[in-house]
XYZ file of C-alpha atoms in Angstrom:
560
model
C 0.000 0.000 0.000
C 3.294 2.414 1.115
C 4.880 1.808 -2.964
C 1.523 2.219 -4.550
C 0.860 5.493 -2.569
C 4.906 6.906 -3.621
C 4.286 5.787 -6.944
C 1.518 7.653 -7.185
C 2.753 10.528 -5.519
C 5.816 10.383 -7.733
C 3.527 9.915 -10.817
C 1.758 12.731 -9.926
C 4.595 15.353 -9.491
C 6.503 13.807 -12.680
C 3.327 14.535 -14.512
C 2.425 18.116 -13.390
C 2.366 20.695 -15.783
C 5.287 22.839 -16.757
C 6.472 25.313 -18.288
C 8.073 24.775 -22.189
C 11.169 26.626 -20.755
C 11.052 24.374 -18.132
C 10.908 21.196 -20.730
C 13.534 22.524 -22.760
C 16.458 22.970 -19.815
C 14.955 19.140 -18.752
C 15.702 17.942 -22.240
C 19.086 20.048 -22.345
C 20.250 18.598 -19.279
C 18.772 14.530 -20.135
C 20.611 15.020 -23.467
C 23.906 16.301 -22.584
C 24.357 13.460 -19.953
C 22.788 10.501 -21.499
C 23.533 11.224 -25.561
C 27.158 12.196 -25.822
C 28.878 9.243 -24.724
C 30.735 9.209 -28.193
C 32.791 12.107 -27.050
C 33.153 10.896 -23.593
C 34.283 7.917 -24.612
C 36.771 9.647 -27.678
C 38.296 11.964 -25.063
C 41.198 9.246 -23.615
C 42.514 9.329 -27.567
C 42.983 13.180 -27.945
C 45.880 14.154 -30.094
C 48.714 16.574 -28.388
C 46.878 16.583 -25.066
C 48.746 15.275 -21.889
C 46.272 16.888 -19.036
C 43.571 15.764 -16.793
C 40.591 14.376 -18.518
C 38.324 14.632 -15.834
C 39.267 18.289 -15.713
C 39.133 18.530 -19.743
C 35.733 16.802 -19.235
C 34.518 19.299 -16.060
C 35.306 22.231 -18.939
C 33.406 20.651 -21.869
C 30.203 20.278 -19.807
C 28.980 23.379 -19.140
C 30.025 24.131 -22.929
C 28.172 21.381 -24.282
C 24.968 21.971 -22.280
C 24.993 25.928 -23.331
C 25.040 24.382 -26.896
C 22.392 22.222 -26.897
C 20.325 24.280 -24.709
C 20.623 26.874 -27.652
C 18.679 24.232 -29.971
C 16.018 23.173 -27.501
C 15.172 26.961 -26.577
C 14.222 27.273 -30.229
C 11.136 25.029 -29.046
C 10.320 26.544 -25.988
C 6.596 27.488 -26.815
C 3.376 26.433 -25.098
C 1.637 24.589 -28.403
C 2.686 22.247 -31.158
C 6.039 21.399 -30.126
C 5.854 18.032 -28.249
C 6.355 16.436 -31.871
C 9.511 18.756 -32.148
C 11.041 17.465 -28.725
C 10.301 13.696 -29.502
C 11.734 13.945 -32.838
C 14.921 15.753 -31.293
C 15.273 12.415 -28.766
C 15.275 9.950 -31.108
C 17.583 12.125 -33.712
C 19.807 12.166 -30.351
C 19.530 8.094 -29.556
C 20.250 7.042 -33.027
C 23.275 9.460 -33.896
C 24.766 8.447 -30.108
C 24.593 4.656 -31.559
C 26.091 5.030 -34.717
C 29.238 7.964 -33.615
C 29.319 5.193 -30.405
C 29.111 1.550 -32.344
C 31.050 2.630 -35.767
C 32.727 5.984 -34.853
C 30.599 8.376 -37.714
C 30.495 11.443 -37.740
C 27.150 12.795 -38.158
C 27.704 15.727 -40.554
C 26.377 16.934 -44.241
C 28.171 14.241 -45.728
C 26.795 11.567 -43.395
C 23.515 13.495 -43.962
C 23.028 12.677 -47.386
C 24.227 9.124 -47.054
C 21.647 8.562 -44.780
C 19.310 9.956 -47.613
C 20.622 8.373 -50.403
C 20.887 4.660 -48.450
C 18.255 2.290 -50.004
C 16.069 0.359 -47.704
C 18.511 -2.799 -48.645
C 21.277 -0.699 -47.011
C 19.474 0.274 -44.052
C 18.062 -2.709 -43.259
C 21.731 -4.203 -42.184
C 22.350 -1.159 -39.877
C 19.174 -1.670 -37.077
C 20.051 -4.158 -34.479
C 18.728 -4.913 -30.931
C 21.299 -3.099 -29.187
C 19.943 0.079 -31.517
C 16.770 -0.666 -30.494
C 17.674 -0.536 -26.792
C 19.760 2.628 -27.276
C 16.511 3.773 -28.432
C 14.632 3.232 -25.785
C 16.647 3.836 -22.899
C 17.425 7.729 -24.484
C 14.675 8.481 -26.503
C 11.220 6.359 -25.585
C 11.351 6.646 -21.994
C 11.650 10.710 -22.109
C 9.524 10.737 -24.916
C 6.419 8.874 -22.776
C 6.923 11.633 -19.994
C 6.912 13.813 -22.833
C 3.759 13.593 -24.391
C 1.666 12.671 -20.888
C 3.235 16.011 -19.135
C 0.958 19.308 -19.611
C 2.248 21.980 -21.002
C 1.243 25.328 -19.386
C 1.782 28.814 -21.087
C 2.532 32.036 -18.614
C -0.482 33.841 -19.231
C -0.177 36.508 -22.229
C 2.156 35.778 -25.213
C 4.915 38.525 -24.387
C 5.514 36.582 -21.058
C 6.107 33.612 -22.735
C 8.163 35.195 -25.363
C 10.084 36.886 -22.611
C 10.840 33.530 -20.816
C 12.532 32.061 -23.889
C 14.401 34.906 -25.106
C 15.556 34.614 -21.207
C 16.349 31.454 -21.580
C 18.628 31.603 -25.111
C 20.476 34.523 -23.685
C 21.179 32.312 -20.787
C 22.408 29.394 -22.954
C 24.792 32.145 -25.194
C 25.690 33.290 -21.726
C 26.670 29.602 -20.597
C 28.578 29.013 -24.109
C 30.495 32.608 -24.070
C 31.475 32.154 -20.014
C 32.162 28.664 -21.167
C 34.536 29.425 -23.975
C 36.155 32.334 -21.990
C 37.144 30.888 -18.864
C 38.348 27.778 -20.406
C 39.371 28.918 -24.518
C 43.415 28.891 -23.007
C 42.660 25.030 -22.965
C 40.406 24.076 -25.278
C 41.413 25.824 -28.699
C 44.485 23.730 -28.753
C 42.911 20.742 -27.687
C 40.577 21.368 -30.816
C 42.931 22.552 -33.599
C 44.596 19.295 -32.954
C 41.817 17.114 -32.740
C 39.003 19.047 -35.374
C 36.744 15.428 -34.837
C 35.740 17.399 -31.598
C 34.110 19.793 -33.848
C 31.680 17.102 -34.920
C 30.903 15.678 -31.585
C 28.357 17.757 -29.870
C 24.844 15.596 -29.923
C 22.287 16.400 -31.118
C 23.174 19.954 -32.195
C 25.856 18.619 -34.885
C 23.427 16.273 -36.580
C 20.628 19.010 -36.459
C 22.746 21.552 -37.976
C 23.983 19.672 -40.597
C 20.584 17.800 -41.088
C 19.437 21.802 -41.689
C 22.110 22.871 -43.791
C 21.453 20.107 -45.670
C 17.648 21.012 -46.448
C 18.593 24.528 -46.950
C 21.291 23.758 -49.442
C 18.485 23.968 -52.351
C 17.058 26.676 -51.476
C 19.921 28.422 -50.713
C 22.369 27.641 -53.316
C 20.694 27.768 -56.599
C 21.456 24.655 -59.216
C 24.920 25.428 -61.013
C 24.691 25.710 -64.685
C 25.539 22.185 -66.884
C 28.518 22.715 -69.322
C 28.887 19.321 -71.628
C 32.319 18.343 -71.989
C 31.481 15.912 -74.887
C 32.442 17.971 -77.703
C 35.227 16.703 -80.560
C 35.125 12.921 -78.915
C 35.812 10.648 -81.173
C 37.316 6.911 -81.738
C 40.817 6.508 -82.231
C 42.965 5.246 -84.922
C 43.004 1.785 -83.743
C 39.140 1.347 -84.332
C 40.178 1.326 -88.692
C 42.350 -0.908 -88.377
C 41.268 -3.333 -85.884
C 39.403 -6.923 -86.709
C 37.224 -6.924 -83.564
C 35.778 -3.715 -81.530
C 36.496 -3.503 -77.937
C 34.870 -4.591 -74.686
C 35.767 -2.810 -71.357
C 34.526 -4.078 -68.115
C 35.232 -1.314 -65.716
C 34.484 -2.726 -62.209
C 33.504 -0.137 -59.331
C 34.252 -1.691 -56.063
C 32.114 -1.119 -52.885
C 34.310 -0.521 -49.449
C 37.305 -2.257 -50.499
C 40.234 -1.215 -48.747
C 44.192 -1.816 -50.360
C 45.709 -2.762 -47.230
C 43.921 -5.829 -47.165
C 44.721 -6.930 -50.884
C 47.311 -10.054 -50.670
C 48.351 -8.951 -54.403
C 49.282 -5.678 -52.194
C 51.111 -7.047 -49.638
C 48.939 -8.064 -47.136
C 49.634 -11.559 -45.274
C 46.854 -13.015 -45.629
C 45.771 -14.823 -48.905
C 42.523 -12.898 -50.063
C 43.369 -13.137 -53.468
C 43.663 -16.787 -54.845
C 42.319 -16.502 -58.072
C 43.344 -12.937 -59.309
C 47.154 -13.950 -58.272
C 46.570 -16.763 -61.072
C 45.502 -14.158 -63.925
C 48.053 -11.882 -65.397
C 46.372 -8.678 -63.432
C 48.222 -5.401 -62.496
C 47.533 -4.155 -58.623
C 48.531 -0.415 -57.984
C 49.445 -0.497 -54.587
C 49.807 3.252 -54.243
C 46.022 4.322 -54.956
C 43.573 6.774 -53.188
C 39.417 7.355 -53.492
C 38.134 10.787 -54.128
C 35.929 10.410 -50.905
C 35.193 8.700 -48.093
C 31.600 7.640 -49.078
C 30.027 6.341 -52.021
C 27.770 9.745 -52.562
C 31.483 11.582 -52.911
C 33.547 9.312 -54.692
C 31.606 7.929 -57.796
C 30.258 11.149 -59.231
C 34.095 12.327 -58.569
C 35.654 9.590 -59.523
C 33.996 9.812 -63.852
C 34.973 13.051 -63.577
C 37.534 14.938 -66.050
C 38.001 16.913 -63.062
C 40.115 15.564 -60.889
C 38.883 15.502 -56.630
C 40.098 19.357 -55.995
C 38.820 20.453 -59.546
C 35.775 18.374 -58.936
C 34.587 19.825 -55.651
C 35.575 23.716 -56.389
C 34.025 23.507 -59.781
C 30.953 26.242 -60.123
C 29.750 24.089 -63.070
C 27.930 20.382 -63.485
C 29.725 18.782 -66.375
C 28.677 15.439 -67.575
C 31.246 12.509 -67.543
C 33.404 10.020 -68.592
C 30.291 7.362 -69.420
C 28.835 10.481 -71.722
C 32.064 10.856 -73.250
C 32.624 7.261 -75.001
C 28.836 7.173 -75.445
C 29.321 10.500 -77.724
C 32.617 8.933 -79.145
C 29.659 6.567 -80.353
C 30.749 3.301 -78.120
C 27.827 1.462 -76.891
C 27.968 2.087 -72.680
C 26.062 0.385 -69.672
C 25.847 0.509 -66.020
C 25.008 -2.454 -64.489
C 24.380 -1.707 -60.558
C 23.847 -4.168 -57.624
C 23.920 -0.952 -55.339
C 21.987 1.949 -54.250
C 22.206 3.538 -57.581
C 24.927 5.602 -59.358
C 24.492 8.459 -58.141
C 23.602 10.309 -61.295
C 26.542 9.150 -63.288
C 24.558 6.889 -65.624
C 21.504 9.261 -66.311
C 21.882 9.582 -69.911
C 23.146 6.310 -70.828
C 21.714 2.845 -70.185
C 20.709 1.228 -66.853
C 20.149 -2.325 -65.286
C 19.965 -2.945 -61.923
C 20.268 -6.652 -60.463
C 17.116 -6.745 -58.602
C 15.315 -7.201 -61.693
C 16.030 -10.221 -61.919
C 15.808 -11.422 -58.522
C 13.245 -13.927 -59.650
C 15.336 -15.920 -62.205
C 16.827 -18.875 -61.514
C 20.565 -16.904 -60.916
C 18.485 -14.468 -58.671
C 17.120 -17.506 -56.371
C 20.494 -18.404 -56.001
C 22.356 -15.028 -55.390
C 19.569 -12.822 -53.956
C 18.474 -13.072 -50.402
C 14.726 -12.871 -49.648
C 15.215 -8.768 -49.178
C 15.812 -8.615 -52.840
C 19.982 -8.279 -51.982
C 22.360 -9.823 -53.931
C 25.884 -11.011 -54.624
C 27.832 -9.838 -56.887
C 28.004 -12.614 -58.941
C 24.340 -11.782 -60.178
C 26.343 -8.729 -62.338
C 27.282 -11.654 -64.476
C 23.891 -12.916 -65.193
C 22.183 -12.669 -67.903
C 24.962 -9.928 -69.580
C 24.887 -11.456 -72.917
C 21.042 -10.754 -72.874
C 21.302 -7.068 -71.339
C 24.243 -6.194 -74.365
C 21.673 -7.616 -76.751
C 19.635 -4.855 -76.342
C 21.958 -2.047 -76.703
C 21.622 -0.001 -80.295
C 23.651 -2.658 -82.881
C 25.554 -0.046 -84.448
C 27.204 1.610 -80.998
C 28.267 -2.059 -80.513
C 29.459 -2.867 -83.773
C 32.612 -0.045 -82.615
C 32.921 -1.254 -78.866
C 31.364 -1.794 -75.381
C 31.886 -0.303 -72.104
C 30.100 -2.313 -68.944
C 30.392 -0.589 -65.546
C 30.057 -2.907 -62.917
C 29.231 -1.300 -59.587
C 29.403 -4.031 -56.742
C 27.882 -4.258 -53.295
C 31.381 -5.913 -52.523
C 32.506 -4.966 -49.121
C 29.428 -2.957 -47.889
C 29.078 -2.952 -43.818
C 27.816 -3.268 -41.631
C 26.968 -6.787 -42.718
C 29.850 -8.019 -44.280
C 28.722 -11.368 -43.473
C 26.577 -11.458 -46.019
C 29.225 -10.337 -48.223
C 30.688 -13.753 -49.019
C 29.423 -17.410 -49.992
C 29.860 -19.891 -47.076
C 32.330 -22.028 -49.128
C 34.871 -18.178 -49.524
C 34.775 -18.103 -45.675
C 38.602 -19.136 -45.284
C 38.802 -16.749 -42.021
C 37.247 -17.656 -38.607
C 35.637 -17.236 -36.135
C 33.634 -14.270 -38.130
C 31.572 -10.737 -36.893
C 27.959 -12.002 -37.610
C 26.285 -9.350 -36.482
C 26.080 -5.574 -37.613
C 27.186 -4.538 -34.259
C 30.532 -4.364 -35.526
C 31.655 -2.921 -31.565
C 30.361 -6.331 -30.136
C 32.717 -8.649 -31.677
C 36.552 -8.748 -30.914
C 38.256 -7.102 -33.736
C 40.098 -9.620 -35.061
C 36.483 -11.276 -36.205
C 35.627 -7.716 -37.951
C 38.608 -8.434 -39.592
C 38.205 -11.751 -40.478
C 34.436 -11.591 -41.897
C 36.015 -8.266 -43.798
C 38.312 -9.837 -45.605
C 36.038 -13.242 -45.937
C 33.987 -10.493 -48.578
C 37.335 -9.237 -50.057
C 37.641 -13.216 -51.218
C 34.480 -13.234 -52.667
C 35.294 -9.689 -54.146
C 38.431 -11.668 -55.640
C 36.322 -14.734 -56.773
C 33.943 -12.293 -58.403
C 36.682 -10.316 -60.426
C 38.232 -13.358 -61.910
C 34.909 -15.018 -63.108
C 34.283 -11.859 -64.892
C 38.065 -12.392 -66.358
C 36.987 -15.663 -67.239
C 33.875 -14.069 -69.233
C 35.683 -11.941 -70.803
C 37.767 -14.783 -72.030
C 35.270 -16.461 -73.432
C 33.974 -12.795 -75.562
C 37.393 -12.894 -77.138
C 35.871 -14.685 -80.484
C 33.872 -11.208 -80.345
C 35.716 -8.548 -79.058
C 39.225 -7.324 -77.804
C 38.610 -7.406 -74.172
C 40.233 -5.994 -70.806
C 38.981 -5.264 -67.165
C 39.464 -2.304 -64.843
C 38.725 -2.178 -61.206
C 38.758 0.284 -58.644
C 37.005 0.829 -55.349
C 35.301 3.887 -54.545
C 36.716 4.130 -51.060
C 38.117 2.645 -48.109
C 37.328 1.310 -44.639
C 37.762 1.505 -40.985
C 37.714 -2.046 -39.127
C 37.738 -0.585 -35.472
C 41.376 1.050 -35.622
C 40.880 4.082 -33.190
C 37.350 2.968 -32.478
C 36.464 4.007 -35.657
C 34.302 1.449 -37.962
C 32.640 1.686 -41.434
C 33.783 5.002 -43.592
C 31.999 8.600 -44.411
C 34.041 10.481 -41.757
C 35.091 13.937 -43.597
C 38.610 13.664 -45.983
C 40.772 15.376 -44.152
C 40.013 13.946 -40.805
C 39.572 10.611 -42.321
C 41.992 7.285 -41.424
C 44.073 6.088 -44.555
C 42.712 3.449 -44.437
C 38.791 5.048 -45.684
C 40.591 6.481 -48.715
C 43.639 3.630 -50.210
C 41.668 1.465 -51.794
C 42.716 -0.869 -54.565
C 43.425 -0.583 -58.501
C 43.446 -3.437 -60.663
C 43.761 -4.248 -64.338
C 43.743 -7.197 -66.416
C 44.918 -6.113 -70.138
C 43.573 -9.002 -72.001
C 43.927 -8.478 -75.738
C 42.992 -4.985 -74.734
C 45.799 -4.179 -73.935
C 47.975 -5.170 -77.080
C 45.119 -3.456 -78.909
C 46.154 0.138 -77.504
C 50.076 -1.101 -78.077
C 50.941 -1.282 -74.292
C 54.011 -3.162 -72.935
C 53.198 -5.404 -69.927
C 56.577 -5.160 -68.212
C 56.878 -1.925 -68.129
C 53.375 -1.673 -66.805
C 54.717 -3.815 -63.821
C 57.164 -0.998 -62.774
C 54.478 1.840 -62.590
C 52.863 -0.243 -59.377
C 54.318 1.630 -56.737
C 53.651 5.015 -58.843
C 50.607 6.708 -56.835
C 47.704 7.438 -58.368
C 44.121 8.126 -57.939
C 40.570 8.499 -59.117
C 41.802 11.459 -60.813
C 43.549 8.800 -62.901
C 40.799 6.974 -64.050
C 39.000 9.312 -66.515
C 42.493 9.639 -68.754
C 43.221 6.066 -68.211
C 40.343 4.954 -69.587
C 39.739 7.156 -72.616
C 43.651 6.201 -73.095
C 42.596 2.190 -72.767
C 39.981 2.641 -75.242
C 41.573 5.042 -77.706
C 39.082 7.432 -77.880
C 40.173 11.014 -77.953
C 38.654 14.139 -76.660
C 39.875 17.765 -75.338
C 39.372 16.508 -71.824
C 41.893 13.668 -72.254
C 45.248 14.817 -70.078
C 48.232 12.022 -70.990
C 50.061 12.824 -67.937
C 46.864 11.391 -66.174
C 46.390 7.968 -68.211
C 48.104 5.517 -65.644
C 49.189 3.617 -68.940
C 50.573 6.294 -70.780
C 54.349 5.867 -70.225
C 54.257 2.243 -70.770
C 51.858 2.869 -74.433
C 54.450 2.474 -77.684
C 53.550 4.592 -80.529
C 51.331 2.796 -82.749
C-alpha cells in the first residue's frame, strides 16, 4: 500500500504541468548526460593533449549543455512542439549509436548518405542493441513527454520573454564557457578538429538543416557538356574486332587488405593466377560512395571536382558521344547520377530468375556474382551499331558494404574464422571484424576473376580488358572508428587507399601497351583522378578533356 501510494505521488509530481522553458532545460540537461557518450568515450585518444581528462571533461560540460540548450530553446513554446522534442530524442539516440558503435560522424556528408541509403542498405544497420539505445534515451523521455501538460505564462509577451531569457542564458553559458576555459580548449581542438563534430544532437541538427537549406539556398549550377570533338581513335580502322571494357567499381574495399598488395593473408587466390596489375599506391576521391563515384567519372580531378561552379557530364557520356555502346550495371543503391543519360540495369530485376534464387536473399539483396547474369542478354539490347565499334560495362558491386559483411561472401569463400555475424561491428573482438572483412574481399576476388573468365570467353567477339577500382576505403575498429563517411581530411588512410586493378587481355595489345613496363608503374601513386584519362587512353578514344600525364598507362603505351 506504502509503494503504490509513492508511486503515485511520484507519478503525480513527474506529470504536473510545466512550463516549455522548463521542458527545454529538462531535455538540455537529459541530453547532454545521457547522448554524448561518443565524445566521452573519444576523449582518452585526444591528439597533443597530456592533461587531466576529468578536468578537460569538467570544462566541456557546461560548454556542451549551453550548446544544446541553444537548440532546444528554439522550441520553448506552449503549443505544437511536443512532436519537435520527440523527434529531437530519437535524432539524439540514433546518432549516439552510430558515432558510439562505428565511430561516424554525423555531418552533411553523413547526412546525405543517410538519404541516399536504399532500404537494402538500411536494413543491415538496425540491431537490438539500436533498439535498446533507443529506448533507454529516446522512448522513456519521450512517454513523460507527451503525458506532461504543457502550461503557457499567461499573455504571449511573457512567454516570449521567458525564452528569449532562456537563449540569452544558454549564449551566456557558451560565451562564459569558452572564456574561462578557450586557453585550454582551442588547442585541444585545432589538434583534434573530430571534436568539432561531436556535440549531440546539435551537430546532426545543424547539418541535417544545412542540408535542407542547401536547395534553397544555393541555386542549381549551370551544366557545361564536356562531350564535344570525342571521337574513336585510330586503332578502331584498323582493328578486326571492336572492344569490350569491363570497368568494375568496387564497394568498401580497402588496399591494405589486398594479398596482391602485400597483405599476409591470402585474399586473393584466383586474381594472383591471372596476369592482373595491382597499384598499390592508390587513393578514393571520398570517403563515401555519394562523394567518390560522381568524382571519380569526372575529367576533373577531386580538388577540380569539388571547387568547380559548373555540373559537367562525364566520362560514361564521353565514349557514349565517341559513339561506343555504354552500360551501367548496378547491384547498389544507384549511381548516383553518373549513368543518367546512358543505359541502366539494376540486379534486382532479376531477382526472380533462376541466378536471382540463387544469389539474392529474400530482401531482394544480392551477390555480386548476379552482375554476371544474364549480360549477354542485357548487351543484346543495346543499339547494334554503338556495338558494332565497342562496349563499355560498368560494374558497380555491393562488394565490401558494412555493416553486414557477413553477407558479403558465400559460405564455401569463408577461409577466415571465427567471423563478426552481427552488424554490431563494436560487439565482436576485432580480429572477427577483420576476419568476416576480408572473408567479402575473397568473394570480391572470386567475383573479379569469373568476370576475367567471361571476358575470355567474348574474345571470339571482341578485344577485351577489365578495370577495377574501389570507390573508397574502410575503418575495421582502428581508433574505435568502424565503417567510412568520416570527412577527408580527418579521415583514417585506411577510408581512402583502396585498390586498382587491371587485367589487359587483348585490350591491352590493342592500344600497343608493354606489360613489363606496366609492372614498374605499381608503386607510382595514383588516384581516381587517374581513371578518366586512363580509360579514354585504354579505349583510344580522344577528346579535349583527355590529359596524358593522367592515363596511368601512358608511359608504358608504344607509338602505334
Amino acid at each position: 500500500m506504502a509503494i503504490s501510494a509513492l508511486t503515485s505521488r511520484l507519478s503525480k509530481h513527474l506529470l504536473q504541468p510545466r512550463t516549455p522553458q522548463f521542458v527545454a532545460l529538462c531535455l538540455a540537461l537529459w541530453l547532454t548526460l545521457t547522448a554524448n557518450w561518443a565524445l566521452w568515450l573519444r576523449l582518452p585518444t585526444l591528439d597533443g593533449y597530456h592533461g587531466s581528462l576529468a578536468l578537460l571533461a569538467l570544462r566541456t560540460l557546461p560548454l556542451i549543455l549551453g550548446a544544446i540548450l541553444l537548440i532546444t530553446s528554439l522550441f520553448a513554446w506552449p503549443r505544437w512542439m511536443k512532436p519537435f522534442w520527440i523527434a529531437l530524442l530519437l535524432i539524439s539516440a540514433s546518432s549516439q549509436y552510430f558515432m558510439v558503435s562505428y565511430g561516424t560522424i554525423m555531418d552533411q556528408g553523413m547526412i546525405h548518405n543517410i538519404l541516399q541509403t536504399d532500404v537494402r542498405e538500411s536494413s543491415d544497420l538496425f540491431n537490438p542493441k539500436l533498439l535498446a539505445e533507443l529506448l533507454l534515451i529516446a522512448i522513456l523521455p519521450a512517454i513523460w513527454l507527451w503525458k506532461t501538460p504543457i502550461r503557457g505564462t499567461g499573455q504571449a509577451w511573457r512567454n516570449v520573454l521567458r525564452t528569449l531569457l532562456l537563449l540569452a542564458g544558454a549564449v551566456a553559458l557558451v560565451a562564459a564557457s569558452v572564456g574561462v576555459s578557450y586557453k585550454e580548449l582551442a588547442p585541444v581542438v585545432r589538434n583534434n578538429l573530430w571534436l568539432r563534430f561531436m556535440i549531440n544532437p546539435v551537430n546532426p541538427v545543424l547539418s541535417a538543416v544545412g542540408v535542407l537549406l542547401d536547395p534553397v539556398l544555393n541555386k542549381p549550377r549551370p551544366f557545361v557538356s564536356i562531350t564535344g570533338g570525342a571521337a574513336l581513335g585510330s586503332s578502331y580502322a584498323t582493328a578486326q574486332k571492336p572492344p569490350l571494357l569491363v570497368l568494375v567499381v568496387g564497394e568498401t574495399a580497402r588496399a591494405k587488405n589486398f594479398s596482391l598488395n602485400g597483405y599476409e593473408r591470402d585474399t586473393n587466390p584466383e586474381l594472383a593466377r591471372q596476369e592482373v596489375l595491382s597499384w598499390r599506391n592508390a587513393h578514393s576521391c571520398g570517403t563515401s560512395t555519394r562523394e567518390s563515384v560522381p568524382c571519380m567519372f569526372s575529367n576533373l580531378g577531386r580538388e577540380g571536382f569539388y571547387g568547380s561552379k559548373v555540373e559537367h557530364d562525364n566520362l560514361l557520356d564521353v565514349l557514349q558521344a565517341a559513339g561506343l555502346a555504354v552500360l551501367w550495371v548496378d547491384n547498389q543503391a544507384g549511381c548516383k547520377g553518373v549513368c543518367k543519360r546512358v543505359p541502366f540495369a539494376d540486379t534486382a530485376d532479376s531477382v526472380n530468375s533462376p541466378a536471382g534464387k540463387a544469389l539474392c536473399a529474400a530482401d531482394g539483396e544480392c551477390l555480386d556474382g548476379m552482375l554476371l547474369s544474364g549480360l549477354e542478354e542485357r548487351i543484346a539490347k543495346l543499339d547494334p551499331a554503338r556495338r558494332a565499334k565497342g562496349l563499355v560495362l560498368v560494374m558497380h558491386q555491393m562488394g565490401s558494404h558494412g555493416p553486414a559483411y557477413y553477407k558479403r561472401s558465400t559460405p564455401d569463400l569463408k577461409a577466415f574464422k571465427p567471423e563478426c555475424e552481427t552488424n554490431a561491428l563494436s560487439s565482436c573482438p576485432q580480429q572477427n571484424v577483420v576476419n568476416v572483412y576480408d572473408n567479402s574481399i575473397r568473394y570480391t576476388d572470386h567475383f573479379l576473376s569469373q568476370t576475367i573468365d567471361w571476358l575470355k570467353a567474348q574474345q571470339s567477339q571482341y578485344e577485351t580488358g577489365m578495370f577495377y577500382m574501389s570507390d573508397h576505403g574502410e575503418s575495421l575498429g582502428e581508433m574505435g572508428i568502424y565503417l567510412h563517411g568520416m570527412p577527408y581530411a580527418m579521415a583514417p588512410e585506411d577510408q581512402k587507399h583502396v585498390p586498382m586493378i587491371a587485367w589487359l587481355g587483348t585490350l591491352g595489345a590493342r592500344t600497343h601497351l608493354d606489360q613489363s613496363c606496366l609492372n614498374k608503374t605499381l608503386d607510382q601513386p595514383v588516384s581516381h583522378d587517374n581513371l578518366f584519362h586512363t580509360v579514354l587512353g585504354l579505349m583510344n578514344v580522344t577528346s579535349p578533356t583527355y590529359k596524358q600525364p593522367l592515363d596511368a598507362l601512358a608511359s608504358c603505351r608504344a607509338a602505334s
